[in-house]
Short mmCIF file of C-alpha atoms in Angstrom, two decimals:
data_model
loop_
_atom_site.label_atom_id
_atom_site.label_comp_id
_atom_site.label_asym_id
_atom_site.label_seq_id
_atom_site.Cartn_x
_atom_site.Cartn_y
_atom_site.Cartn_z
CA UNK A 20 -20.88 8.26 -38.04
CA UNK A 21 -21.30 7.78 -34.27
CA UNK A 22 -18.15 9.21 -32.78
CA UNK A 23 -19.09 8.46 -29.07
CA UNK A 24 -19.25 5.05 -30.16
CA UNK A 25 -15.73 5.48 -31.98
CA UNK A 26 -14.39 7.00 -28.85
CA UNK A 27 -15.59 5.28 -25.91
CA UNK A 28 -13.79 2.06 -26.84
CA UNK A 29 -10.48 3.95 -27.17
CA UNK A 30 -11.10 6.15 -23.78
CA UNK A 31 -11.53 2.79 -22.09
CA UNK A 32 -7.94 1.27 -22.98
CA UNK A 33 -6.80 4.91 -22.57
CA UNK A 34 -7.87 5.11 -18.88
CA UNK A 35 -6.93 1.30 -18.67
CA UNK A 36 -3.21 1.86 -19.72
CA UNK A 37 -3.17 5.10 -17.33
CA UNK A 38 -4.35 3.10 -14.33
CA UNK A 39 -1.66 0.28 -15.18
CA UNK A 40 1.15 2.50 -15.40
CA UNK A 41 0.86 4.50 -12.34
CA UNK A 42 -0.61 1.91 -10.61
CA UNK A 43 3.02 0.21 -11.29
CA UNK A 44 4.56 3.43 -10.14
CA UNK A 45 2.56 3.39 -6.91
CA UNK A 46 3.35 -0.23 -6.35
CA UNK A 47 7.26 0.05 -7.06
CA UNK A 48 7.41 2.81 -4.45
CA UNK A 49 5.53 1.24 -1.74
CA UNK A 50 7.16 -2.17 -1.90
CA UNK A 51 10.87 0.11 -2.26
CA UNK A 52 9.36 2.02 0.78
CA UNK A 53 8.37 -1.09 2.84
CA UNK A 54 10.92 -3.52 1.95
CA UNK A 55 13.65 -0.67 2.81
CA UNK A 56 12.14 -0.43 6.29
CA UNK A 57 11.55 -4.17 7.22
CA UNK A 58 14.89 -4.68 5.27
CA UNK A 59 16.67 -2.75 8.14
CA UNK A 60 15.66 -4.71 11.03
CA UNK A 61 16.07 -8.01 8.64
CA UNK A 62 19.58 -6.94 8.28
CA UNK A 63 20.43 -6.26 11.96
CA UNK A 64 18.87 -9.90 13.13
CA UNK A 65 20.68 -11.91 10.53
CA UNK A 66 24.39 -10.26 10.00
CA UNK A 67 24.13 -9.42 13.84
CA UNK A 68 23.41 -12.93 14.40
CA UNK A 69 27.16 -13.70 12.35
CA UNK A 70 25.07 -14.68 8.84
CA UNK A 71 26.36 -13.70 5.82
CA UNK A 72 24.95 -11.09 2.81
CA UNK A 73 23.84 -13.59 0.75
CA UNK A 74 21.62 -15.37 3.89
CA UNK A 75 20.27 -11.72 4.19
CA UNK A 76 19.37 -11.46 0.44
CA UNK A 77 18.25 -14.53 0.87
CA UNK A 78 15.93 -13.92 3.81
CA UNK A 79 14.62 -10.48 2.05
CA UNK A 80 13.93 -11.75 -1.25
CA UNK A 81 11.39 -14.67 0.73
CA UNK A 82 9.71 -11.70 2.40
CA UNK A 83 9.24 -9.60 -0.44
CA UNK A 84 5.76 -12.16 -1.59
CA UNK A 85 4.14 -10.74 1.53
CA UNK A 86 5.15 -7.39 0.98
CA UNK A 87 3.78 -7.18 -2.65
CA UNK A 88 0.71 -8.85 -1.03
CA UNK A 89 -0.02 -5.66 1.61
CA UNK A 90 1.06 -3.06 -0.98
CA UNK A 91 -1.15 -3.68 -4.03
CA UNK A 92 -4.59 -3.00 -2.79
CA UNK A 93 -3.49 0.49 -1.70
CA UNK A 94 -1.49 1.03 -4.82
CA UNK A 95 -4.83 0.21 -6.71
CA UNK A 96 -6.41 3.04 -4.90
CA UNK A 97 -3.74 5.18 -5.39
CA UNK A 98 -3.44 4.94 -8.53
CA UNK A 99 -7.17 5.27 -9.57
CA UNK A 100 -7.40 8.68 -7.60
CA UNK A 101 -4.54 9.49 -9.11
CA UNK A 102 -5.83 9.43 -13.01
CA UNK A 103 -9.40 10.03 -12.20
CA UNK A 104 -8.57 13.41 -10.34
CA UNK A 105 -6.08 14.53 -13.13
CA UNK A 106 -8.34 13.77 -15.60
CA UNK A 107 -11.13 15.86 -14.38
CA UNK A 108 -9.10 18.40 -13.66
CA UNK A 109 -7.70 18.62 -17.35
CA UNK A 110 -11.73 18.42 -18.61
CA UNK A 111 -10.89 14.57 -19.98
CA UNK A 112 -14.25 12.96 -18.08
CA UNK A 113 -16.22 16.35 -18.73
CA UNK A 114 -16.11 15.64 -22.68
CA UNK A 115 -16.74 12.01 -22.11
CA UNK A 116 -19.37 12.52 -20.31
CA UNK A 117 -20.82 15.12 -22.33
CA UNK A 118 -20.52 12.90 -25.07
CA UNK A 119 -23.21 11.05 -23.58
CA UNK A 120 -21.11 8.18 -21.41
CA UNK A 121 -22.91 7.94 -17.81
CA UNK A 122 -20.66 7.27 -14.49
CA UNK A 123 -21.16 3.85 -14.76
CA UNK A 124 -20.26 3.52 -18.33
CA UNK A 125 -17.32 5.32 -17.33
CA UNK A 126 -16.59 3.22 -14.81
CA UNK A 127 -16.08 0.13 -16.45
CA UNK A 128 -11.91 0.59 -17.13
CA UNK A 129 -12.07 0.84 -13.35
CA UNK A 130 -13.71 -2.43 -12.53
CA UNK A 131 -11.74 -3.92 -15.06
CA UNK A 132 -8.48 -2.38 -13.67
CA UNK A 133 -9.64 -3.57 -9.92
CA UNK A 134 -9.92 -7.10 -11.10
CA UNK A 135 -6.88 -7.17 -12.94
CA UNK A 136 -5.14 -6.26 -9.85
CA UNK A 137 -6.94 -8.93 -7.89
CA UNK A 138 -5.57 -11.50 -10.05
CA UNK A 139 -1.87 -11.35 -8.83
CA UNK A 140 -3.16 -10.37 -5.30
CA UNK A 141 -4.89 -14.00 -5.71
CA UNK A 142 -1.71 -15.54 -6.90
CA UNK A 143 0.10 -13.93 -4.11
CA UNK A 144 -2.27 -15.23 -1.19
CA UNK A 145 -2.66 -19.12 -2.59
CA UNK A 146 0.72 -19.31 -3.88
CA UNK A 147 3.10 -17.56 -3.66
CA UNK A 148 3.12 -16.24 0.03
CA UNK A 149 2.66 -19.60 1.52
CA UNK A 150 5.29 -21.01 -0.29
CA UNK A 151 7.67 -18.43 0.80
CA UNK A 152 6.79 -18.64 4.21
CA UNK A 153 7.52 -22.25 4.27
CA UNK A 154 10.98 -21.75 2.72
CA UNK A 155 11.55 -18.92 5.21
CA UNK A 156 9.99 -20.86 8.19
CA UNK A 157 12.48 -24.11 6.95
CA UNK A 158 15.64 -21.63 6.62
CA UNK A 159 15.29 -19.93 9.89
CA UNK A 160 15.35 -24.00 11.58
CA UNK A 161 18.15 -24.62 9.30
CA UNK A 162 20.51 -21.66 10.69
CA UNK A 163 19.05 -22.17 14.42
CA UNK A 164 20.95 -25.57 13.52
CA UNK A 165 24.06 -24.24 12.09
CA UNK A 166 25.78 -23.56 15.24
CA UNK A 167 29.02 -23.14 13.28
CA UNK A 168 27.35 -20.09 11.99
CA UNK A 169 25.99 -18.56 15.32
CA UNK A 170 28.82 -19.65 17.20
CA UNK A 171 32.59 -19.37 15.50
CA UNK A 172 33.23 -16.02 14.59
CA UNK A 173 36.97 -14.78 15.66
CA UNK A 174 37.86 -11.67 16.94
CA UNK A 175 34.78 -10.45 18.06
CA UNK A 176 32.20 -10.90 21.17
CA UNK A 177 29.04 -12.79 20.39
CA UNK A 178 25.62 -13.63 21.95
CA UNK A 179 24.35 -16.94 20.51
CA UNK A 180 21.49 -16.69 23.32
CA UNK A 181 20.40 -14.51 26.35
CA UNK A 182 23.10 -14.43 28.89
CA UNK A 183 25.73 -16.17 26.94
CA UNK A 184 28.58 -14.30 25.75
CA UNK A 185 31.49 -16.22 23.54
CA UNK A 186 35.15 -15.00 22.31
CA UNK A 187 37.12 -16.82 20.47
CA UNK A 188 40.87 -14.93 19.47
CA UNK A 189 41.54 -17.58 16.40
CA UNK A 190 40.01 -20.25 14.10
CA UNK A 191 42.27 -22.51 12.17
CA UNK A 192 41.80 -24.03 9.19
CA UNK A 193 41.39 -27.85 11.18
CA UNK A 194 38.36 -26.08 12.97
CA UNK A 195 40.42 -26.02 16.43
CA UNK A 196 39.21 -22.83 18.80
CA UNK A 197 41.99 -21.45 19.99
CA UNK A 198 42.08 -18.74 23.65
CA UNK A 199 38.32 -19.04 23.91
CA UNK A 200 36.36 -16.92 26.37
CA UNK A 201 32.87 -18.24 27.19
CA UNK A 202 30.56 -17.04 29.63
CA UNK A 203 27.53 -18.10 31.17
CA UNK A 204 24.85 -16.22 33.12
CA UNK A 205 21.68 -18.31 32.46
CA UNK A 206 21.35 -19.16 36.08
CA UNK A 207 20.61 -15.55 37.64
CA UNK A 208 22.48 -16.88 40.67
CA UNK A 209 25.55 -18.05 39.59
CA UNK A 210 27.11 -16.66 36.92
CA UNK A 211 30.02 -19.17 35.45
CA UNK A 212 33.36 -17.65 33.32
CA UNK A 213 35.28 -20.77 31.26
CA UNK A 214 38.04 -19.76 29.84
CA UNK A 215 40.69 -22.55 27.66
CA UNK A 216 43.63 -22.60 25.40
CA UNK A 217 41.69 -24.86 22.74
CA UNK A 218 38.47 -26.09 22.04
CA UNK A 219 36.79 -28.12 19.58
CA UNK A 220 33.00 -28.59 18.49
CA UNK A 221 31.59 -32.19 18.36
CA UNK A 222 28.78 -33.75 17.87
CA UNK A 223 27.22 -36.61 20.00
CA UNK A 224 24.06 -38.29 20.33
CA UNK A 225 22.29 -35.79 22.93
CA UNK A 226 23.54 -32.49 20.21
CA UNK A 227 26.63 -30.71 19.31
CA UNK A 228 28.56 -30.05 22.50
CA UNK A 229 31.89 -27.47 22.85
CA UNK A 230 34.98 -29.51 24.66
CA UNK A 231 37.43 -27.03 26.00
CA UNK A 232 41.05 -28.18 26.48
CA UNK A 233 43.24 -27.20 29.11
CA UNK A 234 41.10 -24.14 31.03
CA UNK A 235 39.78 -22.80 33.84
CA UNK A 236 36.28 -22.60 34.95
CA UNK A 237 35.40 -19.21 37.64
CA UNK A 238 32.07 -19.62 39.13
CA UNK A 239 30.30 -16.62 41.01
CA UNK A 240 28.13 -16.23 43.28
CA UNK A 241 25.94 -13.72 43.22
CA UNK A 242 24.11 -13.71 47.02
CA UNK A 243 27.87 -13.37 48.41
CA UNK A 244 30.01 -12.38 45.74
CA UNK A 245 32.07 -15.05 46.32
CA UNK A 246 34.08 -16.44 43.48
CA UNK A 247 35.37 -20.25 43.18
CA UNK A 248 37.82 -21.41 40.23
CA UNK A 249 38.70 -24.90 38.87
CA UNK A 250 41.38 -25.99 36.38
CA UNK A 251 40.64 -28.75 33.98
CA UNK A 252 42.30 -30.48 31.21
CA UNK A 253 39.19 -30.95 29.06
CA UNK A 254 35.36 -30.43 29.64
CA UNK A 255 32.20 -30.41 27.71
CA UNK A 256 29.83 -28.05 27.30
CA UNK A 257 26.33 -28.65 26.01
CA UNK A 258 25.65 -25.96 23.52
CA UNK A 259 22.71 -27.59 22.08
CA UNK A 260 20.21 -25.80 23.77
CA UNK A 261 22.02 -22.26 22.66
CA UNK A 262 20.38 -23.54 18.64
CA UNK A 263 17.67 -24.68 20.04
CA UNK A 264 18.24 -27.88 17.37
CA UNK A 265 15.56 -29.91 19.63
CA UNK A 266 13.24 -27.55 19.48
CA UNK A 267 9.44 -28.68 17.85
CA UNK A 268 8.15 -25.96 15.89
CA UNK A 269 4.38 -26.64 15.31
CA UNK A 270 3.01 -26.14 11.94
CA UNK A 271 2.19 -21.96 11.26
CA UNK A 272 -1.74 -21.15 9.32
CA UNK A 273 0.76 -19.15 6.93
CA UNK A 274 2.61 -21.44 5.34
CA UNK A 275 -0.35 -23.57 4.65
CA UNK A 276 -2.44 -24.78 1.56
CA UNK A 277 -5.60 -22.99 1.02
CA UNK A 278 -6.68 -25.91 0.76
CA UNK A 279 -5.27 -27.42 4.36
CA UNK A 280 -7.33 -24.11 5.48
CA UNK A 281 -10.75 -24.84 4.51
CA UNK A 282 -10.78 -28.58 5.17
CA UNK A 283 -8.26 -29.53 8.09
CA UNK A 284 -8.31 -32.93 9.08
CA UNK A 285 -8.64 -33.14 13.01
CA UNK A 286 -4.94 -34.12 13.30
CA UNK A 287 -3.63 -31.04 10.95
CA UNK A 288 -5.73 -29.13 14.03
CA UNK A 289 -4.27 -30.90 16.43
CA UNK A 290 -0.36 -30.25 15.52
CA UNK A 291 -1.29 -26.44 15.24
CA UNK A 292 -3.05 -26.40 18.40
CA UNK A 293 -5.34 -23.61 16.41
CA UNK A 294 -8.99 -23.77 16.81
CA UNK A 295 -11.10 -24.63 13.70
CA UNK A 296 -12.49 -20.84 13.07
CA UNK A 297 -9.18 -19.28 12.43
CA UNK A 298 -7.99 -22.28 10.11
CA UNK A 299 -11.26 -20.78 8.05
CA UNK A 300 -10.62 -17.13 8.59
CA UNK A 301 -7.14 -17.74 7.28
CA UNK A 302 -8.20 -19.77 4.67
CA UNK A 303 -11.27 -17.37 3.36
CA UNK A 304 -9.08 -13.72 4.31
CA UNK A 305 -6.99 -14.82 1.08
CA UNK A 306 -9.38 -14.19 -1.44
CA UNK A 307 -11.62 -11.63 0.51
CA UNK A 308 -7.85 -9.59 0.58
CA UNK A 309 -7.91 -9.50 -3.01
CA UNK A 310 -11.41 -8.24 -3.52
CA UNK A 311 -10.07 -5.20 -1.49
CA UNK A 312 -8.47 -3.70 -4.45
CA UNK A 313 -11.48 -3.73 -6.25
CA UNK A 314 -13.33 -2.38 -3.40
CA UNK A 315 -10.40 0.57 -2.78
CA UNK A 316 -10.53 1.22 -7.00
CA UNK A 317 -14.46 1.69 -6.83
CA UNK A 318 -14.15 3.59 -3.72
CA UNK A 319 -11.50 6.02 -5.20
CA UNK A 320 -13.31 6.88 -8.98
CA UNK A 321 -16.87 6.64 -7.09
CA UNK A 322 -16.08 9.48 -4.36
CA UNK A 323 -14.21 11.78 -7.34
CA UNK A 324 -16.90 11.41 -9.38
CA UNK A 325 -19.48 11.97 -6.92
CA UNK A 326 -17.90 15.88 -6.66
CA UNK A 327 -18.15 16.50 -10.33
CA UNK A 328 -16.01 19.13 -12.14
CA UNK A 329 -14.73 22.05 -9.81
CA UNK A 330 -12.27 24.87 -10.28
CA UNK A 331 -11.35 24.40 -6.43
CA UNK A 332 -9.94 20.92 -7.40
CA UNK A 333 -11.15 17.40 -5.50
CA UNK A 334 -9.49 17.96 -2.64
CA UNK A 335 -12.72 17.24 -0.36
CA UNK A 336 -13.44 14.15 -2.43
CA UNK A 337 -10.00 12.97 -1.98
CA UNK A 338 -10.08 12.89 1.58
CA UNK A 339 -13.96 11.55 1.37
CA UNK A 340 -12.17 8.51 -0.86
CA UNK A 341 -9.20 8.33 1.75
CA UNK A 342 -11.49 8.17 5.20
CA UNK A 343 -13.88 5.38 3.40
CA UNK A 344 -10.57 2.93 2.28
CA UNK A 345 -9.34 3.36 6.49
CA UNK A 346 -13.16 2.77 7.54
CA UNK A 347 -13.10 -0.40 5.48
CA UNK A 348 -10.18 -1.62 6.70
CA UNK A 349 -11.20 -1.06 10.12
CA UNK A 350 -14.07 -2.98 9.27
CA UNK A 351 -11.32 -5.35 8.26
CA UNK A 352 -10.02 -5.59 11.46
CA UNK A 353 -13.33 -6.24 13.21
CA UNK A 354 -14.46 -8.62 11.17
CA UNK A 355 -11.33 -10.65 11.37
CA UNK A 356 -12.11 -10.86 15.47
CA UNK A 357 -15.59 -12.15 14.86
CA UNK A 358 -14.69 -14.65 11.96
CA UNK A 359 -12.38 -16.05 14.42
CA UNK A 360 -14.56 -16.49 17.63
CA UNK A 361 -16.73 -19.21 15.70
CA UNK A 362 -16.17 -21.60 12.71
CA UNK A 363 -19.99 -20.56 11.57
CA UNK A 364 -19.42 -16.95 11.00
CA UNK A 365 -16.89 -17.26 8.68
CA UNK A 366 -18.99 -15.33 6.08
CA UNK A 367 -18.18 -12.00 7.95
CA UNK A 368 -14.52 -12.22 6.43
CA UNK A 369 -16.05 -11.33 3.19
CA UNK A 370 -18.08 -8.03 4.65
CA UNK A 371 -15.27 -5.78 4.43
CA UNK A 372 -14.38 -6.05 0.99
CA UNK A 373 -18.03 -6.68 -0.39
CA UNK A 374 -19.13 -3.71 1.91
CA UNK A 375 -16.34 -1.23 -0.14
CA UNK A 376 -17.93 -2.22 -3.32
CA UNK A 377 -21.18 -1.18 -2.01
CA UNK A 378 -19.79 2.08 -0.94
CA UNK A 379 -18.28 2.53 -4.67
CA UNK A 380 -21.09 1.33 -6.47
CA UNK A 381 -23.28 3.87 -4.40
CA UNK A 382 -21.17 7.02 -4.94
CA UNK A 383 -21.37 6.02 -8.87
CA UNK A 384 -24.95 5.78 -8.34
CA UNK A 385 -25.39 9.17 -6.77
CA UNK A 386 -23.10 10.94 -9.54
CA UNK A 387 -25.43 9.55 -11.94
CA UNK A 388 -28.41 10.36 -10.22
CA UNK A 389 -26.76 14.25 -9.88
CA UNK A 390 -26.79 13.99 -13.81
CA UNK A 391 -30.30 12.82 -14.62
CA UNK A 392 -31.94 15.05 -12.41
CA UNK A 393 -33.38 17.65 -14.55
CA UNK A 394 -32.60 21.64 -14.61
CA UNK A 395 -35.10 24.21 -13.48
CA UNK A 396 -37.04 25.99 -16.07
CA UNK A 397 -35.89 29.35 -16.80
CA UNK A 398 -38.29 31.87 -15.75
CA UNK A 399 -39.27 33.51 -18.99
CA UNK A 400 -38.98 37.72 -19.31
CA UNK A 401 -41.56 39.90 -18.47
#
């Protein structure tokens, strides 16, 4: 009976189901980590900005795509130096490989495992991400619209827009603004106070505009300090450009087809007012992201397996895996300024992650070079 043959098979979906699992670990505590941090300053812009929770849950749940997107790649590489380093150190890859399996047998489960995770990365990039950054794109222009939203809140001091402060004591139920306090200091010269029993928000042709009843406008000067009043028994003001509701928001490369990003017609290019070269980086830095985790899983069993067994742990081979994953996103980086200089060198967003599978592939290669190479002959007794 050939028990390497027996075993090999089953090691393989053993190391498979290891890398899953804490490779789902990895990835449920960088998106918590992640999310939780860009959740914070989510949460300040929109229920600062008088939104409710559900807008917020809302608005987090559409950024969460991207967030999976950035976190999986690492989590791949976490979780591969992860197993491979425990395993070592509990003798798991010594029997296998004294069974006869060679690095690169051994490293199959890996490669597997790597393009398993570039799958969903995949998904993410085409799919998902885009999608989500359309929705979010159309939802922010929806509540820059909803000037009920940014503007009526009682009881409390707002900012719809920079130098604009607005009070308003009561709301009733008809939608009538009653003791509003609005001031204006847009013009850094004059800085203008209204202040009226009731208003009312209407819209007319030229946007929504805010007619005060019964009020008093204060204007101040700011060269001489001097101040000026008016009383008036009803005047409009144009809040339209507080929401910004005429605003043309030119199409974002994010929210984008991959396919709208490797062929643009000349007018898509035209609306963006983006040059042709990062239409194709975009377009090409989707799938060359999700060759990265196979790149950072090669990279991580490849520079642990390179040290071998040792008592002293694989401390030195973590941090050999560690600075190659940072030097190959740096290369990232890099190659994401040159890709986007020219059209024609769009090729170079594909050297990062093809250049991290060379660096894996060669560590493998040297561990199983270290194992051919043959053992002195022992001296024999005198």
């Amino acid at each position: 009976m050939d028990l390497p043959g027996i075993f090999v098979p089953r090691f393989d979906r053993y190391l498979l189901a290891q890398l899953t699992v804490l490779f789902g670990f990895f990835a449920l505590v960088l998106v918590s980590v992640y999310w939780v941090n860009r959740g914070v300053s989510l949460f300040n812009d929109i229920i600062g900005d008088g939104q409710s929770a559900l807008v917020f849950l809302e608005f987090a749940a559409l950024t969460l795509p991207n967030v999976i997107r950035l976190v999986l790649p690492i989590a791949a590489f976490a979780a591969t130096v992860y197993v491979v380093n425990r395993l070592t150190n509990e003798s798991e890859m010594v029997v296998m490989q004294a069974l006869g399996c060679s690095p690169w047998r051994l490293a199959r489960p890996v490669a597997l495992f790597g393009l398993l995770v570039a799958i969903p990365i995949c998904i993410l990039t085409h799919f998902l991400v885009p999608a989500s950054r359309a929705q979010l794109d159309l939802r922010q222009a929806e509540i820059s619209r909803d000037f009920t939203a940014r503007f009526l809140s009682a009881g409390q001091f707002l900012h719809p827009a920079s130098g604009i402060t607005v009070f308003i004591r009561e709301i009733a139920r008809s939608g009538e603004l009653k003791q509003i306090y609005l001031s204006d200091a847009t013009d850094p010269a004059t800085r203008v106070t209204y202040t009226a029993n009731r208003a009312f928000l209407v819209q007319s042709e030229d946007g929504p505009k805010l007619v005060m009843i019964d009020g008093m406008a204060q204007w101040l000067r700011e060269e001489d300090r001097r101040l000026s009043t008016a009383t008036f028994d009803d005047f409009a003001y144009d809040i339209s450009g507080l929401i910004g509701s005429a605003r043309i928001r030119r199409p974002s490369l994010d929210e984008m087809s991959t396919r709208d990003l490797l062929f643009p017609s000349p007018e898509l290019i035209e609306a963006s007012g983006k040059p042709l070269a990062l239409f194709l980086y975009e377009g090409h830095a989707r799938t060359a992201q999700a060759l990265l985790a196979v790149a950072g899983a090669l990279i991580g069993y490849g520079a642990l397996m390179a040290g071998g067994f040792s008592r002293f742990g694989l401390g030195r081979q973590i941090g050999l895996a560690i600075a190659l994953l940072i030097a190959v996103n740096f290369l990232s980086n890099s190659a994401a300024g040159v890709a986007q200089s020219d059209a024609a060198l769009w090729p170079v967003t594909y050297a990062p992650p093809l250049i991290g599978i060379a660096l894996g592939l060669g560590l493998i290669w040297l561990s199983a070079m270290r194992r051919r190479r043959p053992r002195p002959p022992r001296e024999r007794a005198a």
